Tab-separated table of C-alpha atoms and ligand atoms in Angstrom:
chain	number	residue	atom	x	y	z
A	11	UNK	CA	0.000	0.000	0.000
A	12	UNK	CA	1.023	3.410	-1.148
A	13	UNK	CA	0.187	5.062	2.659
A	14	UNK	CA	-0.483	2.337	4.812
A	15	UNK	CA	-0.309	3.963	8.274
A	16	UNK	CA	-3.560	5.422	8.150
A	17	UNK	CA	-5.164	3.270	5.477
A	18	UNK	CA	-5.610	0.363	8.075
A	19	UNK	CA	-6.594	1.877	11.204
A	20	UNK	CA	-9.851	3.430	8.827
A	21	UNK	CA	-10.440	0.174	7.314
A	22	UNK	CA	-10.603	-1.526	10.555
A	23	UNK	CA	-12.968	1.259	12.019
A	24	UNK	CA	-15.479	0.468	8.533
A	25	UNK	CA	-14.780	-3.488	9.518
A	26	UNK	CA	-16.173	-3.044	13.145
A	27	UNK	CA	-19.029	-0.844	11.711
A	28	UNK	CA	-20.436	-3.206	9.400
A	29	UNK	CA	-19.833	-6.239	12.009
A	30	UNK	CA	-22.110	-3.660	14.691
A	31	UNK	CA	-24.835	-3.525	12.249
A	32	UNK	CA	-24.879	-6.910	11.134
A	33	UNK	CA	-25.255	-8.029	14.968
A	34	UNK	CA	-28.433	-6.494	15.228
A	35	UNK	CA	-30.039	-8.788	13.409
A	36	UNK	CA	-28.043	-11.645	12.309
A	37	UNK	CA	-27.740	-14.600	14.394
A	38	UNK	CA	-24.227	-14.533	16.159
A	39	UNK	CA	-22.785	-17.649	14.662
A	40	UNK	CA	-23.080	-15.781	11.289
A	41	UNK	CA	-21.722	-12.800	12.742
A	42	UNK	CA	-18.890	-14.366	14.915
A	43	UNK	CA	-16.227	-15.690	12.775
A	44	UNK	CA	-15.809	-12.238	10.779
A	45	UNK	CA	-16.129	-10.434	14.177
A	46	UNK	CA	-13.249	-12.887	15.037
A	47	UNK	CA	-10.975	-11.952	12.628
A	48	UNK	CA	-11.583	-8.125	12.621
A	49	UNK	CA	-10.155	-8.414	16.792
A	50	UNK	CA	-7.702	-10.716	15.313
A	51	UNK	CA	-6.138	-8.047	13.082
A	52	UNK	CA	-6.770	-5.235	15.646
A	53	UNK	CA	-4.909	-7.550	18.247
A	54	UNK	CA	-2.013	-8.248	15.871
A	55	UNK	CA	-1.749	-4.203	14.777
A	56	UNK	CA	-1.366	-3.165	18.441
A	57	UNK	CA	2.662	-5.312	18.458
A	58	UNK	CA	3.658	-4.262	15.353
A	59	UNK	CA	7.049	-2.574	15.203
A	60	UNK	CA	7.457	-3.518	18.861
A	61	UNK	CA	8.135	-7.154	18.740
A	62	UNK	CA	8.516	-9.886	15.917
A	63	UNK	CA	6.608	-12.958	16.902
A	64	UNK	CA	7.617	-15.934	15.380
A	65	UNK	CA	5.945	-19.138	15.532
A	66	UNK	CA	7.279	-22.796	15.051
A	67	UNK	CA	5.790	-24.905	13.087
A	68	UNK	CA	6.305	-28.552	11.697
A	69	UNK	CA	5.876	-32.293	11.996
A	70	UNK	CA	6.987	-34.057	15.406
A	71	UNK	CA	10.462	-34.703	15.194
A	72	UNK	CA	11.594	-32.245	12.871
A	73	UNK	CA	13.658	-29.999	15.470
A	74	UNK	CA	11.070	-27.003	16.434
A	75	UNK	CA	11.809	-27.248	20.134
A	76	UNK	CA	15.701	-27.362	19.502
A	77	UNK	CA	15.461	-24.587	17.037
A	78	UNK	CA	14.121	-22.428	19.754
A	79	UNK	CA	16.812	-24.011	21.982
A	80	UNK	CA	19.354	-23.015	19.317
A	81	UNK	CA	18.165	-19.101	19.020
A	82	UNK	CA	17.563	-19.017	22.432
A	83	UNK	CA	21.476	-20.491	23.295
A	84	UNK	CA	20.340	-22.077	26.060
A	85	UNK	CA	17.695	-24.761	26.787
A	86	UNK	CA	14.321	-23.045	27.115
A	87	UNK	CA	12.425	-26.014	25.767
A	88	UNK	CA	12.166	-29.908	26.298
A	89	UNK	CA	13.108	-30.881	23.241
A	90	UNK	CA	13.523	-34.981	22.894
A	91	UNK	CA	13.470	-38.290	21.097
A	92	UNK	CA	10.150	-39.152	22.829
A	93	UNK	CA	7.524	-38.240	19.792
A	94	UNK	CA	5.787	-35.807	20.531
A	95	UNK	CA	7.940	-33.424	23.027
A	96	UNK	CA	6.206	-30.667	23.522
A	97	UNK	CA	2.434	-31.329	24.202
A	98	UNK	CA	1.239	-27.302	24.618
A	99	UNK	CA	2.854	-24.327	23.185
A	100	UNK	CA	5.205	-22.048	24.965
A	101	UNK	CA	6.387	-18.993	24.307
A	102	UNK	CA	10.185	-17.440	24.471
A	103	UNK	CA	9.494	-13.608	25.036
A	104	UNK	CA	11.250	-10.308	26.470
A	105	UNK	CA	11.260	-9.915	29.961
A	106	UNK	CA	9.885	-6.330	29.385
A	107	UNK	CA	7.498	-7.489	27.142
A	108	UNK	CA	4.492	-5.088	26.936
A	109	UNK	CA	1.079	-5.720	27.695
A	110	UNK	CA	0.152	-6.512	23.739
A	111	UNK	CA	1.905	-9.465	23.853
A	112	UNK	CA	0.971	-11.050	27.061
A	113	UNK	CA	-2.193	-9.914	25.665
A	114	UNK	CA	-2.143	-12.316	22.797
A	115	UNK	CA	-0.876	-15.617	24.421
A	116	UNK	CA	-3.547	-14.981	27.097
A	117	UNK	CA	-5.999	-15.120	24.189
A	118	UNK	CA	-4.037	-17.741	22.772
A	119	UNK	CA	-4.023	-20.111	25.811
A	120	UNK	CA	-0.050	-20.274	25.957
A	121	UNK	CA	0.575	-20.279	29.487
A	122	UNK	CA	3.944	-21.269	29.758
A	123	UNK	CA	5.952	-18.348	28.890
A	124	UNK	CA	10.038	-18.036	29.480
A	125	UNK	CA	11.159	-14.567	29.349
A	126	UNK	CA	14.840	-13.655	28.005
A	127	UNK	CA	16.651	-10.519	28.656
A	128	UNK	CA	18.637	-9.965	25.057
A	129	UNK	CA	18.476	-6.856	23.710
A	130	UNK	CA	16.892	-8.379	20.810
A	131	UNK	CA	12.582	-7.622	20.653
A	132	UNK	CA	11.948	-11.554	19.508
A	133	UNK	CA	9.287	-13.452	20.818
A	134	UNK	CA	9.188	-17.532	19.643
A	135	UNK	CA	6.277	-19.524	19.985
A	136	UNK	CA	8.103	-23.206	20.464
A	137	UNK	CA	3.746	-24.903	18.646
A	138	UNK	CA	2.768	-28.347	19.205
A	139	UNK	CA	2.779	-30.843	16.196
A	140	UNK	CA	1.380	-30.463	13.017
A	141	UNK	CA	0.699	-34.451	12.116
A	142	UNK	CA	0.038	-36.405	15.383
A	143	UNK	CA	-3.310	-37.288	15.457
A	144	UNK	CA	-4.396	-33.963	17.549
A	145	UNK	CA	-6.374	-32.008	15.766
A	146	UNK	CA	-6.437	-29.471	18.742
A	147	UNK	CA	-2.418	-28.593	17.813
A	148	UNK	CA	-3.621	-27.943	14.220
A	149	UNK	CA	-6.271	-25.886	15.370
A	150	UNK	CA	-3.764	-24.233	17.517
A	151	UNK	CA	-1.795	-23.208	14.530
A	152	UNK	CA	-4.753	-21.606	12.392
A	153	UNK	CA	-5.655	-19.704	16.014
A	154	UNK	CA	-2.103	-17.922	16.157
A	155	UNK	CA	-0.782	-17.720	12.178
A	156	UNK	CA	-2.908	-14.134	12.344
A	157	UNK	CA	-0.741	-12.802	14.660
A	158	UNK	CA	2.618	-14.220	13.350
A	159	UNK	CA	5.832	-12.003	11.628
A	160	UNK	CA	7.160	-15.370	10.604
A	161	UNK	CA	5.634	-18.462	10.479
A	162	UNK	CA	8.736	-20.454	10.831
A	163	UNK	CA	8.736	-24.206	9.342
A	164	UNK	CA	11.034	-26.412	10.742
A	165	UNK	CA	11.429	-29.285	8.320
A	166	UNK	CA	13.803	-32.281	8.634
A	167	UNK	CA	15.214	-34.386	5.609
A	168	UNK	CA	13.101	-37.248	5.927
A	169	UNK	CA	10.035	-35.804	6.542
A	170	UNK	CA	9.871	-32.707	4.614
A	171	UNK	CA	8.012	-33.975	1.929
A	172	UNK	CA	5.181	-34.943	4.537
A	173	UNK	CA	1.550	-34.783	3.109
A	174	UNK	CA	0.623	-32.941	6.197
A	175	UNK	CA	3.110	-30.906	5.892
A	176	UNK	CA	2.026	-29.733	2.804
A	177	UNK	CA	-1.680	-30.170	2.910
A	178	UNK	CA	-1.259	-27.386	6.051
A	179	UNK	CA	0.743	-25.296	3.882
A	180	UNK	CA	-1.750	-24.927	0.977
A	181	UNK	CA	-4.596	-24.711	2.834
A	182	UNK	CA	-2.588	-21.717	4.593
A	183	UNK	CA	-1.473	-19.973	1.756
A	184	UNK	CA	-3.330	-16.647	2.459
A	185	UNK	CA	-0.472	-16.066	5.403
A	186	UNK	CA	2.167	-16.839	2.988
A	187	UNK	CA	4.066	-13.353	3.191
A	188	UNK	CA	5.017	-14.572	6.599
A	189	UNK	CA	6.037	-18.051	5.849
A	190	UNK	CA	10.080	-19.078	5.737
A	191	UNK	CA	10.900	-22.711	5.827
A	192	UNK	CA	14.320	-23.957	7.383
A	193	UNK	CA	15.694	-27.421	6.669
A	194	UNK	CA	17.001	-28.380	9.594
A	195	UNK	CA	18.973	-31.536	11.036
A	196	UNK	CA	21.667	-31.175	8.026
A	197	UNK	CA	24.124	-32.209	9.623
A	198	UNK	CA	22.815	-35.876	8.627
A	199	UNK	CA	23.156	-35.379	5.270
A	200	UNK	CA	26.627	-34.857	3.145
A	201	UNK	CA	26.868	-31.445	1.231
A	202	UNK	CA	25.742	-32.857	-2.245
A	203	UNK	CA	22.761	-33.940	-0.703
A	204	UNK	CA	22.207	-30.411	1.034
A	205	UNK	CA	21.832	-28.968	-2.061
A	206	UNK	CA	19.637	-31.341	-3.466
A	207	UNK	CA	17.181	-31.607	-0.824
A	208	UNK	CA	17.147	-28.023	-0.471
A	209	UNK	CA	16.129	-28.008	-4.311
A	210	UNK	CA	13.250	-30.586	-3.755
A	211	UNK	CA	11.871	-28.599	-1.146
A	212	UNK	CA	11.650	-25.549	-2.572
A	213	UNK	CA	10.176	-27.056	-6.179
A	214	UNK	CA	7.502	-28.902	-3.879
A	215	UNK	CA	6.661	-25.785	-1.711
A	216	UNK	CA	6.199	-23.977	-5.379
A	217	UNK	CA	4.095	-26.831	-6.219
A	218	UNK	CA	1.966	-25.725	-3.270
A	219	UNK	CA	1.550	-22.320	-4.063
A	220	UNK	CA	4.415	-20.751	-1.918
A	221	UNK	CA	5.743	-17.590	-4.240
A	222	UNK	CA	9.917	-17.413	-4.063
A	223	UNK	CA	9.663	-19.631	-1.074
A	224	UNK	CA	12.506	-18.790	1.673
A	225	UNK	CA	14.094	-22.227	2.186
A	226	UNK	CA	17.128	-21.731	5.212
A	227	UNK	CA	19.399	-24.698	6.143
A	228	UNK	CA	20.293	-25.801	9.725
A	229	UNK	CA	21.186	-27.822	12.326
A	230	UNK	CA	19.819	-26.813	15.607
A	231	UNK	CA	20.960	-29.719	17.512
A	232	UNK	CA	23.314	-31.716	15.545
A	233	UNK	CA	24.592	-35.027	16.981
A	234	UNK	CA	28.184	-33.250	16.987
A	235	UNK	CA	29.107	-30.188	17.743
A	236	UNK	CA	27.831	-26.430	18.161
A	237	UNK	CA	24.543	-25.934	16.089
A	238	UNK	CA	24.623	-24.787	12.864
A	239	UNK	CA	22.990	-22.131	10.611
A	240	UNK	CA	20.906	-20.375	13.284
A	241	UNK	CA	23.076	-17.968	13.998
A	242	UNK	CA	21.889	-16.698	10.849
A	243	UNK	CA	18.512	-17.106	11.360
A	244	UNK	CA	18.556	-15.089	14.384
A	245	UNK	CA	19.717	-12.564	12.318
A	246	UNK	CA	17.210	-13.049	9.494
A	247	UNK	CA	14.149	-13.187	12.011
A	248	UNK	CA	15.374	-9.802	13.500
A	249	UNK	CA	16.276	-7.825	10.280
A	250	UNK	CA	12.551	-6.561	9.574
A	251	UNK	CA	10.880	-10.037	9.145
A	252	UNK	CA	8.324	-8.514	6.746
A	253	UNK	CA	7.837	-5.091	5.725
A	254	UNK	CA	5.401	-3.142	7.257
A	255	UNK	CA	3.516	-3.229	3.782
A	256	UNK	CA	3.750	-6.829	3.332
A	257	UNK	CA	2.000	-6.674	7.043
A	258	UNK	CA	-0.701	-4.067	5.942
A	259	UNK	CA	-1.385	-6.450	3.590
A	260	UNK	CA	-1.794	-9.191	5.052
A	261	UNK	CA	-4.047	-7.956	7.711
A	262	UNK	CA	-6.289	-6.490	4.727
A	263	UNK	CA	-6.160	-9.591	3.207
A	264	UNK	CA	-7.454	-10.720	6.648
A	265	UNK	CA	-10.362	-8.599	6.660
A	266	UNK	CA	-11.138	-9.655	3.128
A	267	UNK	CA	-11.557	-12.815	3.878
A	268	UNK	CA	-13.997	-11.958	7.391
A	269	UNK	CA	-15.922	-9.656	4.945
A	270	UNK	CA	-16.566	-12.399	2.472
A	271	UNK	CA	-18.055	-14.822	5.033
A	272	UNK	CA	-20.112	-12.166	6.379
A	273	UNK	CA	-21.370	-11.495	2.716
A	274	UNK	CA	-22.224	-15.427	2.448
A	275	UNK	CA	-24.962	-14.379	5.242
A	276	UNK	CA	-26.326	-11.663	3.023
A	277	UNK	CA	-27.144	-12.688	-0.226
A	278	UNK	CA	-29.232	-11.313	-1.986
A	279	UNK	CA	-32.675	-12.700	-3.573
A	280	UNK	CA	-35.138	-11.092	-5.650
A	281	UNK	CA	-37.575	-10.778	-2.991
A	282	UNK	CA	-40.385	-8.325	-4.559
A	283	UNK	CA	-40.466	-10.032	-7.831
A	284	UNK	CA	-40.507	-13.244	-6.280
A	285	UNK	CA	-42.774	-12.460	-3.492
A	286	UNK	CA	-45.770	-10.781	-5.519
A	287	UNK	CA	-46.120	-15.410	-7.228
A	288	UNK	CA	-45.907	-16.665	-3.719
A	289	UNK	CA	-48.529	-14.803	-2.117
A	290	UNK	CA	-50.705	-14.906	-5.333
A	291	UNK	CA	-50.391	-18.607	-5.506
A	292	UNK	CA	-50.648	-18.779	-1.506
A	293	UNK	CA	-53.520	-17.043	-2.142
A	294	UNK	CA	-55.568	-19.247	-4.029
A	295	UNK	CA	-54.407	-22.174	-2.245
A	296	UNK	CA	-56.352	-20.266	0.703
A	297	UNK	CA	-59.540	-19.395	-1.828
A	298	UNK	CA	-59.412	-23.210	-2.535
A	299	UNK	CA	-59.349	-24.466	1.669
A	300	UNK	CA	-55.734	-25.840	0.835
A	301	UNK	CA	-54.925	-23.799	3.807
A	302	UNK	CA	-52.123	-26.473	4.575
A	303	UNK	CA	-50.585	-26.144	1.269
A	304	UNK	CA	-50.761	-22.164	1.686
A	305	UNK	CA	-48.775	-22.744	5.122
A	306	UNK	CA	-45.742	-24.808	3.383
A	307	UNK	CA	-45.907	-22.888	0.298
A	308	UNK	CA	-45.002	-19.248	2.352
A	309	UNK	CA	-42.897	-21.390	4.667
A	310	UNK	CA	-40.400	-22.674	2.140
A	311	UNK	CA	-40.291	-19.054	0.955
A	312	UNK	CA	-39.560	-17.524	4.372
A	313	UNK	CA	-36.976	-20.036	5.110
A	314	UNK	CA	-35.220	-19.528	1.928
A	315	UNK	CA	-35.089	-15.531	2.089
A	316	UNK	CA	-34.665	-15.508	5.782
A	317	UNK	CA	-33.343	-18.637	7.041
A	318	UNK	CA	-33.123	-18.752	10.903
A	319	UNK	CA	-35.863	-16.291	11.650
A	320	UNK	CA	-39.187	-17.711	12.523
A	321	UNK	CA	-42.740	-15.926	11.470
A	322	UNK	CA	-46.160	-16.144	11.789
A	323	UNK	CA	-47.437	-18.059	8.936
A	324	UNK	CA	-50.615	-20.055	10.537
A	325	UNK	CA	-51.839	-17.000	11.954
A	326	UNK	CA	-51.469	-15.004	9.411
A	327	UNK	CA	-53.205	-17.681	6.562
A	328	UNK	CA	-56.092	-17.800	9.200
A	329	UNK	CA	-56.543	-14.422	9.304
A	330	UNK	CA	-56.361	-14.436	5.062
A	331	UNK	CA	-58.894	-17.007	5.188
A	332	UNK	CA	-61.353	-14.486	6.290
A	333	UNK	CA	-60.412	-12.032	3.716
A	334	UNK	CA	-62.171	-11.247	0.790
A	335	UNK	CA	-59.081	-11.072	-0.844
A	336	UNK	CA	-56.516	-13.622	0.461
A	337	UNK	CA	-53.631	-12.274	-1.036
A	338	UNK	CA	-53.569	-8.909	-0.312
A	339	UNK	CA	-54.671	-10.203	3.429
A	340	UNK	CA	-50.892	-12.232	3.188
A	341	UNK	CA	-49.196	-9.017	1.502
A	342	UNK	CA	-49.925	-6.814	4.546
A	343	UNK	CA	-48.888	-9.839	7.044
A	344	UNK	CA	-46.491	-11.953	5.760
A	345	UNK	CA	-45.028	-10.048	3.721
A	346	UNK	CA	-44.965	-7.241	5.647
A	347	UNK	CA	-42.701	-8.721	7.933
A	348	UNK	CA	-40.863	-10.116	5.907
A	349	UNK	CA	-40.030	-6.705	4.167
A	350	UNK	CA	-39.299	-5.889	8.076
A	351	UNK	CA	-36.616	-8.301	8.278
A	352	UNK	CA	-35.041	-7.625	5.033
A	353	UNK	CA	-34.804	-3.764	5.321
A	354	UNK	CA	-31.462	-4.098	8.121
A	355	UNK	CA	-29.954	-6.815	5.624
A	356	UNK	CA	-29.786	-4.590	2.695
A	357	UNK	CA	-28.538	-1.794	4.996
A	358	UNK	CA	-25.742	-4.293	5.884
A	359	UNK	CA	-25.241	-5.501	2.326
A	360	UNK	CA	-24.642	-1.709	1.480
A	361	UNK	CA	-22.671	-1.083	4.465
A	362	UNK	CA	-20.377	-4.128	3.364
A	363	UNK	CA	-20.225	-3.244	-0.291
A	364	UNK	CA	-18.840	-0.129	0.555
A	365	UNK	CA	-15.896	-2.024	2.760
A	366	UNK	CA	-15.240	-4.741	0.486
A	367	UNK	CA	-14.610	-1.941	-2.069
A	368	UNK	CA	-12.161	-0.013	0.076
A	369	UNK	CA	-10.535	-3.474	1.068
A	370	UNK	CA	-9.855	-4.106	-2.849
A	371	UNK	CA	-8.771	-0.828	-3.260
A	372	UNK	CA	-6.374	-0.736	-0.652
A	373	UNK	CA	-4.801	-4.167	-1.892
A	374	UNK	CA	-4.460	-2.681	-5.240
A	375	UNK	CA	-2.616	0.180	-4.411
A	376	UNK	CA	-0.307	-1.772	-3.128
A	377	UNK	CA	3.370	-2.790	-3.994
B	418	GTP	N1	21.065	-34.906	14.217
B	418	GTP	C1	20.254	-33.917	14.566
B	418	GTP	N2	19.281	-34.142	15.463
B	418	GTP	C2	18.449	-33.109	15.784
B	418	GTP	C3	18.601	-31.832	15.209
B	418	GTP	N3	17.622	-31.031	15.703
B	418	GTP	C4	16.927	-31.775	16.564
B	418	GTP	N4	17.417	-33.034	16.626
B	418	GTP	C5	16.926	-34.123	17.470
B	418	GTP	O1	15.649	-34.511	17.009
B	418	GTP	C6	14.824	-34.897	18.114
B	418	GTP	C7	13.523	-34.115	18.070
B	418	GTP	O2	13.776	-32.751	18.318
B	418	GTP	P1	12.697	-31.791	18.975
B	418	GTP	O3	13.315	-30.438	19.011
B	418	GTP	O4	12.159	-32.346	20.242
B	418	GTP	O5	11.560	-31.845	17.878
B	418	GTP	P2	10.145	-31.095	17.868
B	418	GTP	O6	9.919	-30.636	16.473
B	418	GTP	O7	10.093	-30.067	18.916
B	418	GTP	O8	9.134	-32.291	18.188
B	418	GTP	P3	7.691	-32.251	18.909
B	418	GTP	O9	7.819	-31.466	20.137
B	418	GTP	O10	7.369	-33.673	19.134
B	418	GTP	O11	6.756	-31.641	17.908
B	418	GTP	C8	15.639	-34.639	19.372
B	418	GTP	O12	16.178	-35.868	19.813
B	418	GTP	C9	16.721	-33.695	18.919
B	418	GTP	O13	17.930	-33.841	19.651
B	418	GTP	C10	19.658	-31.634	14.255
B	418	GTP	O14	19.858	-30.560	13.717
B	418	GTP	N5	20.436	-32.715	13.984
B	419	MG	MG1	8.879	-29.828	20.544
C-alpha cells in the first residue's frame, strides 16, 4: 500500500461498523467468525514494530523445540526423542514485554511463557505438532498464524516432503508473506545432498503455491558439535521479518476474507419479484381451503429468504382465510414482515459493499 499507516486503522474502524450492524439482526454464529478476525487483526496491529513474533511450526520430530533451543542459546524447551515433546505451546518472550503481547498468548491459551533478557525484541512460539493425530495442535496453529511475523517451518530431511506438511501449507497460503521454511537436522546429510534436498523442497513448496519460497538450512541440535545455521537465522528473524507493507497487507487480506463470510450471510434474492407469485399462488391455495398447502408454500419461501428467523405463517393464513381477498390479506402480514426483516440486511449488504470496495482498493494500491 502506497500510505499504509492510516489506510488500516480506517479500514478496521469500517470493519467493526459493518460487524455492529450486522449483529443487530443476524444470528451470532453468522456474525462471529468475521467479528473474530476483525479483533484478530486489531490484536495483531497493536505489536507491530514492537516485537517480531515468530511461531514454530512442523511435523513431530523435525527440530522445532531445539530450534528455539538453538536461538535461544540455552535450553528453554524440552526438546527430545520421545515423539511428541512438547504437548502445549510455549512462548520465548522479552522480559519487558508489553502488555500486547501477554495480551495475545492470554488469548491464545499459551501459558507457559520463558522470558529472556537480550536486547533483541523476539518473541518464539516453540507450537505443538502439526501431524500427530491432535487435531487441537492444528487448530492451535490456524488460532495464532494471524498474529505471526514469521511463520517459521522447521522441516527435517526425511520428513519434509510430509503430506501434512504440505496439505497445512496450501490450505494456509493466504499467510504466505510470513512463511520461511528452514531445513534443519543437516548435519545428517553430506553437502551434495544439502543442495539437493534443499532443491526438492523448494520445487515442492512452489508446487503448493508458496511464491519465491525462503528455504534456510540448519542444524539446531546436531549429533556433533555447536549448532549450525541459526546464527543466521537469528539474524534473518530480527532484520525486519516482513515489511510493514507486506504486514498491511496481510491484515487487509485478513479482513477480506472476514468480509466475504459475512457477505455469504447476506445474499441477496429477488424478494419483490418473487414475493408478488408466492402470495398470489398462496392465495388461491387459501380461496381453494388448501390452507395447509398455503402454510408450506409461504414457509419454504420464508426459510429460503430468511433462514433462521421464525414468522407467523398459521396466523397469518387464518386471518387471510377471512379475507375477501386472500392475497392482499398475506401481503400486509407476511409479507410485511418479511419486508421488516429484510430492510437491516440490505442496509448491511450496502454497508459491506462499501468495505469490500475499500478493502480491494487498498490491496491494489499496493506494492
Ligand atoms: N542430528 C540432529 N538431530 C536433531 C537436530 N535437531 C533436533 N534433533 C533431534 O531430534 C529430536 C527431536 O527434536 P525436537 O526439538 O524435540 O523436535 P520437535 O519438532 O520439537 O518435536 P515435537 O515437540 O514432538 O513436535 C531430538 O532428539 C533432537 O535432539 C539436528 O539438527 N540434527
Ligand atoms: Mg517440541
Amino acid at each position: 500500500m502506497t500510505d499504509p499507516g492510516p489506510a488500516l486503522p480506517a479500514l478496521l474502524d469500517q470493519y467493526d461498523r459493518v460487524i455492529a450492524d450486522a449483529a443487530t439482526h443476524l444470528p451470532v454464529e453468522s456474525v462471529e467468525p468475521a467479528a473474530t478476525i476483525g479483533q484478530a487483526v486489531r490484536k495483531r496491529r497493536a505489536l507491530v514494530g514492537k516485537v517480531t513474533v515468530v511461531g514454530l511450526l512442523g511435523g513431530t520430530g523435525a527440530g522445532k523445540s531445539s530450534m528455539l533451543n538453538a536461538l535461544a542459546g540455552d535450553e528453554v524447551s524440552a526438546a527430545g526423542a520421545m515423539r511428541p515433546t512438547t504437548a502445549r505451546p510455549m512462548a520465548w518472550i522479552p522480559s519487558d514485554s508489553d502488555s500486547a503481547l501477554d495480551a495475545l498468548l492470554d488469548m491464545l491459551s499459551i501459558g507457559e511463557r520463558v522470558h529472556h533478557r537480550e536486547v533483541a525484541p523476539l518473541a518464539v512460539l516453540d507450537l505443538p505438532d502439526i501431524d500427530s493425530l491432535v487435531t487441537d495442535h492444528r487448530r492451535l496453529v490456524s488460532d495464532v498464524l494471524p498474529y505471526l511475523d514469521v511463520a517459521l517451518w522447521v522441516l527435517d530431511p526425511e520428513k519434509y516432503h510430509d503430506r501434512t506438511v504440505h496439505d497445512l501449507v496450501r490450505s494456509l497460503l493466504n499467510h504466505q508473506s510470513t512463511f520461511r521454511f528452514v531445513l534443519n537436522q543437516i548435519d545428517r546429510l553430506d553437502p551434495a545432498d544439502q543442495v539437493l534436498v534443499t532443491a526438492e523442497l523448494q520445487r515442492v513448496l512452489r508446487a503448493d503455491g508458496v511464491n519465491n519460497p525462503v528455504v534456510w538450512t540448519a542444524a539446531a541440535d546436531p549429533t556433533f558439535g555447536p549448532p549450525q545455521g541459526t546464527e543466521e537465522i537469528r539474524e534473518s528473524l530480527l532484520a525486519a521479518p516482513t515489511s510493514s507493507e507486506e504486514r498491511d497487507r496481510e491484515m487487509v487480506n485478513e479482513l477480506e476474507r472476514g468480509a466475504g463470510m459475512l457477505a455469504g450471510h447476506l445474499e441477496n434474492v429477488d424478494f419483490t419479484g418473487r414475493w408478488e407469485g408466492v402470495r398470489k399462488q398462496a392465495g388461491e391455495l387459501i380461496r381453494d381451503s388448501r390452507q395447509w398447502e398455503a402454510e408450506m408454500e409461504l414457509v419454504l419461501f420464508a426459510s429460503e429468504v430468511l433462514p433462521g428467523v421464525k414468522l407467523d405463517v398459521s396466523g397469518s393464513v387464518a386471518a387471510a382465510s377471512d379475507h375477501p381477498d386472500p392475497g392482499a390479506a398475506l401481503d400486509a402480514s407476511v409479507g410485511r414482515q418479511m419486508r421488516e426483516r429484510l430492510h437491516p440486511r440490505a442496509r448491511t449488504r450496502a454497508l459491506l459493499a462499501d468495505l469490500q470496495l475499500a478493502l480491494r482498493e487498498a490491496l491494489r494500491a499496493g506494492p
